[in-house]
Amino acid sequence: MEAASVPSPAAHDDHDHGPPVANQSSRVNSEVLGMLLFIISEIMLFGAFFTAYFFIRVVSKDAWPPGDGLPVAIAAINTAILLSSSVTMHWTDVSAKRDNQLAMKVGIVTTFLLGLTFLFIQINEYLNIGFTPETSASASVFFGLTGLHGAHVVIGLLLLWMSTVRIFKGKVGPDHHRGLEVPGIYWHFVDAMWIVVFTTVYIL
Amino acid sequence: MTAKLRQAGWYRALAFTILGVAVCLGLSTGLRAAFDVTPVYDGESVLQISLLMVPLFFLGGIGCFDYWLRWASGRKVVDDHADHGAKSWRDYFKVNTDHKVIGIQYICVSFFFMFMGGLMAMIVRAELAAPGRQFIDPNTFNGAFSVHATLMIFLFVIPIFAGIANYVLPLMIGAPDMAFPRLNALSFWMLPVAGVMMMLSFLAPGGSFAAGWTAYAPLSVDAPIGQAFFTIAVQFAGASSIATALNFLVTIITMRAPGMTFFRMPLLVWANFSTSLLVVIATPFVAASQFMVLLDRALGFNFFNAAGGGDVLMYQHVFWFYSHPAVYIMMLPGFGIISEVIATRARKPIFGYRMMAFSLLAIVVLGFTVWAHHMFVSGMSNWIRIPMMVTTAIIAVPTGIKIFSWIATLWRGVLKMDTPMLWALGFISMFTVGGISGVMLAMVPLDIHVSDTYFIVAHIHYVLFGGSLFTIFAGIYFWFPKMTGRMFNERLGKIHFWLTFVFFNITFLPMHLIGVQGMPRRVSDYAEEFATWNAIISVASFVVGLSSLIFLYNMIVSWRSGPKAPSNPWNSLTIEWQVSSPPPIFNFDAIPSVVGGPYEYGVPGAVHAVLKDSTPEPVTAGAGSGAERSA
Amino acid sequence: MTGETHRGAVTAKTWLALIVIMIIASVVGIVIVLLLPWFPEQGSTVAPKIDTFWDVLIVVSVPVFVAVTTMVLFSVWRWRQRPGEEDLDGPPIHGSTKLEVIWTIVPTVIIAALTTYAVILLVDIEAAPAKQTRVVQVNGAQFAWDFATPTDAGIVKSNRLYLPINEPVKFNIRSKDVIHSFWVPAFRLKVDAVPGITTSYAITPTKLGTFDIVCAELCGLGHAYMRQTVTVLSQARYQAVMAGIAKSSGVGAATLPGSST
Ligand code: HEA
Ligand code: HEA
Ligand code: CUA
Ligand SMILES: [Cu+2]
């Protein structure tokens, strides 16, 4: 019986040493991989709302844009703000790897504030846009897509807040910067996704 | 210990839950006051906000977030493994990071909801035993089958597969745990939340959600508040399965033991890899579809309001883009289980291992190209039907490859006809029936006639009961000794199988006939001509129900007082059987190293993995393994 | 070692026996299944075609199921573990490209054939009827259908559907509230009634008599009770009945009680 030729099972032992260190079977870091996969999920979530956009605007031809014209100019400025936050985020990352604590602090705070500004402008736009989700299906799609993105900005800001706290407590440096890198990846995704939302909703 | 209890646990969970309700009440009234909506207090608004937020308070209270919050606030985090492993049964009711404990938690909770869902089915069958109204009104009936299906799908089949994999998968690939143990715990605790929410919907004014598990808009938008319980519970169930899927993928990609190449992985690992891909890509769509319904319901959005320019069919496209892949999410892990059981019990290598792996991936890819086969009569634009019919029918090919490879694995083997094997073989022939009826449904001209009839109900149960559920039983019996360290009662197991097998067929086979004859599904009353068959079906279904009690009895009694199980009762080669039953708290003293394929039965002296005996510093594992691989 | 007899490879003779068994089982199975009273009466030109298609599907499917099940049962009968074989293993066969190719191709061919048939049939049953068709407006509402039929006397509204035999008729289906599904089992066709859009299909009744109309899409409380009837009449009777309804109510008005217009 060949199974017998397998060494007898490791004896059950309860003396408290921790788990054995897992074998790293891939070059990719697990936190980063996890975040990337999560982002795929997120993209699909937006995909579903873009499906709604497609069916309502293209298939059942509901009047687009909702209301009388969208404030493209403001949205464009807002886009610029969000993009610059990506730049500062990257800068923060770099300074973390260079262990430049001051630059890190400045970088993360500006990134956070830029994100916050984006959110405020967005909310302000909602209040003055002149129509509500009840108005029409197109309006629902508008609020659906921008709102979904807004929610992701909020999540992104929460993650950035964690990184900020940890940076100010001096917990982030060249050899332990996952706590910054991973939220960073998410933040870049939120920005990239905005480009898509902006072009489809405001420009096309 | 007690101090810890005061920190995180049921008391705190209760306190937080109450707090949560208060907060939501404040939030709702506050907001309504701010935007001067009258009346300021609105029950439904409070309820909906609570359904969304109170679970988070509960999860916080039970202790799912403690570690992360400590980490986020930059405080020192020491992982003393205090919440790892179960020392008494009490530990199973706490947040635990041990994949083995979580696996058991998953399985038990899933079976609890299986029995609840089954009870609903019994109610449905009792009402349908004779034409006319027996004892429940149409609304309760619609609620009964909606909750039945929803529990069976979202709280039983999907999570229990995650549970079984949770337990055995890390062991199989030689990992000490999952990649993200705390995320794993969170995924589990979201389940009871979702399940309880669904069952609570019966208490809601206007009754439980009653729009079927498909919850088509606009019916689900106009439905009473009970529908919100479905809409929101699905969010938690969905979040749970996405989190688990991420966890599986990362674990499989980054934590395989040295020497465990992709083509040395047991097929159960391959199956869960494929399933997780499906979950990560598809599940956001069901979340979105329910978000939209919620927005339409709660905030007067117009996504599905034709009058407001909305698109009713869009719901079905978004829903089925998830829910067709979902049916493979409910089948692929079962395929994995069957491969393990058959290889071990037939004492032969899996026939065409690589094709088995590739056919899984083929099903994953094809699975995303067929959703509209649920919409052949939905009134969508006609041209979509033919491409979807073709892709749908093609799925028969990779699936056929699997069926035939299993048979070829049996061929000339030494078949040990014990309980797990019986379920596995029963699966092969029952799933074939369901699959074939599926191919018939793919044929548009026929589907136009039988769509939304009992023919569909028959298909559903041959693939989900004869398919998924049979594999689940096979797997539970197969790994029971490993999970509990005790053997189950073989005789009861066999009785359970034969009773279920026979009466399952008596229950669901006639449904094909009455379906084609013209009995629509989802009806609490039907034409006289179907009376006889429905009576027979109902009686048979009760026996199926009772037979599941034999299973329950066998599991409970064997777990408490069954004979002790050896570490490898089935002489299996895969790694989980090379450690003690149940496995040590951290699975291995040192990471094993893999030196061959997982199913080399009949090859003299074949070894899949070499386990090292206790070595304090595991670093040597990596080093030593290098040697073994070259050897 | 015990069982040298049954452990060997399968001989040609056994194979022959197996194949014979499969053929017999398939034939028996097909006959039994085809003898079952599957379909309701054939009320339209489409019905016979669908029913034939079904027979073909059965003839293809039963052998597939028989093949799979016979192989499994044979393996169990021939190679189940006998006493004394507890430590015995099967031969380490890892696969066979030839076989794998075969069982990839065969199903593919079957599928290709069935799909082709289905496409041809679909085009056939949905081909627009040659001569000018009568268009009946079908309105779904929770929980009743009502119909608007153009006649020489003008639009006749009723909640009971009348059709002249052997004359093509097109249904334009709408819904007032949620999704319903307009299904006459005897005609074999159905399509959902979807709020916001008009769906349609055309049939030609071929049988006099009264048939059920069934709502086949869950539409709420009354879904189970959303059952009405369609009566197929000879041309002459049809004209008379329609005229009658028109007179009794004045064209365009609702007629039979319960009509939801
Ligand atoms: C585990 C779940 C599961 C699985 C695996 C499947 C598998 C399949 N299903 Fe099923 N299906 C459901 C669960 C599942 N289904 C559910 C729940 C519904 C109803 C949803 C609702 O409305 O509530 C549904 C509904 C459904 C419909 C919609 C019917 C309607 O509403 O009008 C269709 C139509 O095409 C379909 C087709 C198929 C096909 C072609 C397969 C194929 O994957 C099957 C492939 C397998 C085989 C074919 C057998 C093995 C193969 C061989 C032995 C090779 C030789 C075979 C041939 C050559 C034919 N299914
Ligand atoms: C994994 C999935 C799964 C499983 C296991 C089952 C199991 C069963 N199903 Fe379910 N069913 C679905 C998935 C499933 N079903 C789906 C997706 C639908 C479509 C819903 C929709 O249209 O939206 C459906 C719909 C459905 C219908 C059609 C409803 C309708 O359209 O009107 C019916 C009717 O007979 C039915 C019956 C049963 C029965 C008798 C069982 C039995 O096998 C259950 C047996 C198990 C038990 C009974 C365990 C509990 C036992 C006890 C609690 C002990 C007490 C026992 C007694 C009182 C006798 N199911
Ligand atoms: Cu109308 Cu069901
Ligand atoms: Cu499907």
mmCIF file of C-alpha atoms and ligand atoms in Angstrom, chain C residues 141 143 145 179-181 215-220 223 226, ligand 3:
data_model
loop_
_atom_site.group_PDB
_atom_site.id
_atom_site.type_symbol
_atom_site.label_atom_id
_atom_site.label_comp_id
_atom_site.label_asym_id
_atom_site.label_seq_id
_atom_site.Cartn_x
_atom_site.Cartn_y
_atom_site.Cartn_z
ATOM 1 C CA ALA C 141 -52.541 44.086 -15.429
ATOM 2 C CA PHE C 143 -54.346 40.335 -12.187
ATOM 3 C CA TRP C 145 -55.703 40.271 -19.192
ATOM 4 C CA ILE C 179 -44.116 42.054 -15.688
ATOM 5 C CA HIS C 180 -46.604 39.378 -16.744
ATOM 6 C CA SER C 181 -46.177 36.653 -19.334
ATOM 7 C CA CYS C 215 -49.785 34.222 -16.745
ATOM 8 C CA ALA C 216 -46.310 32.715 -16.569
ATOM 9 C CA GLU C 217 -44.367 35.462 -14.809
ATOM 10 C CA LEU C 218 -44.635 36.043 -11.069
ATOM 11 C CA CYS C 219 -46.612 39.262 -10.811
ATOM 12 C CA GLY C 220 -47.663 39.304 -7.184
ATOM 13 C CA HIS C 223 -50.307 35.516 -10.107
ATOM 14 C CA MET C 226 -54.349 35.185 -13.474
HETATM 15 CU CU1 CUA D 3 -49.575 38.221 -14.107
HETATM 16 CU CU2 CUA D 3 -48.389 36.499 -13.163
#
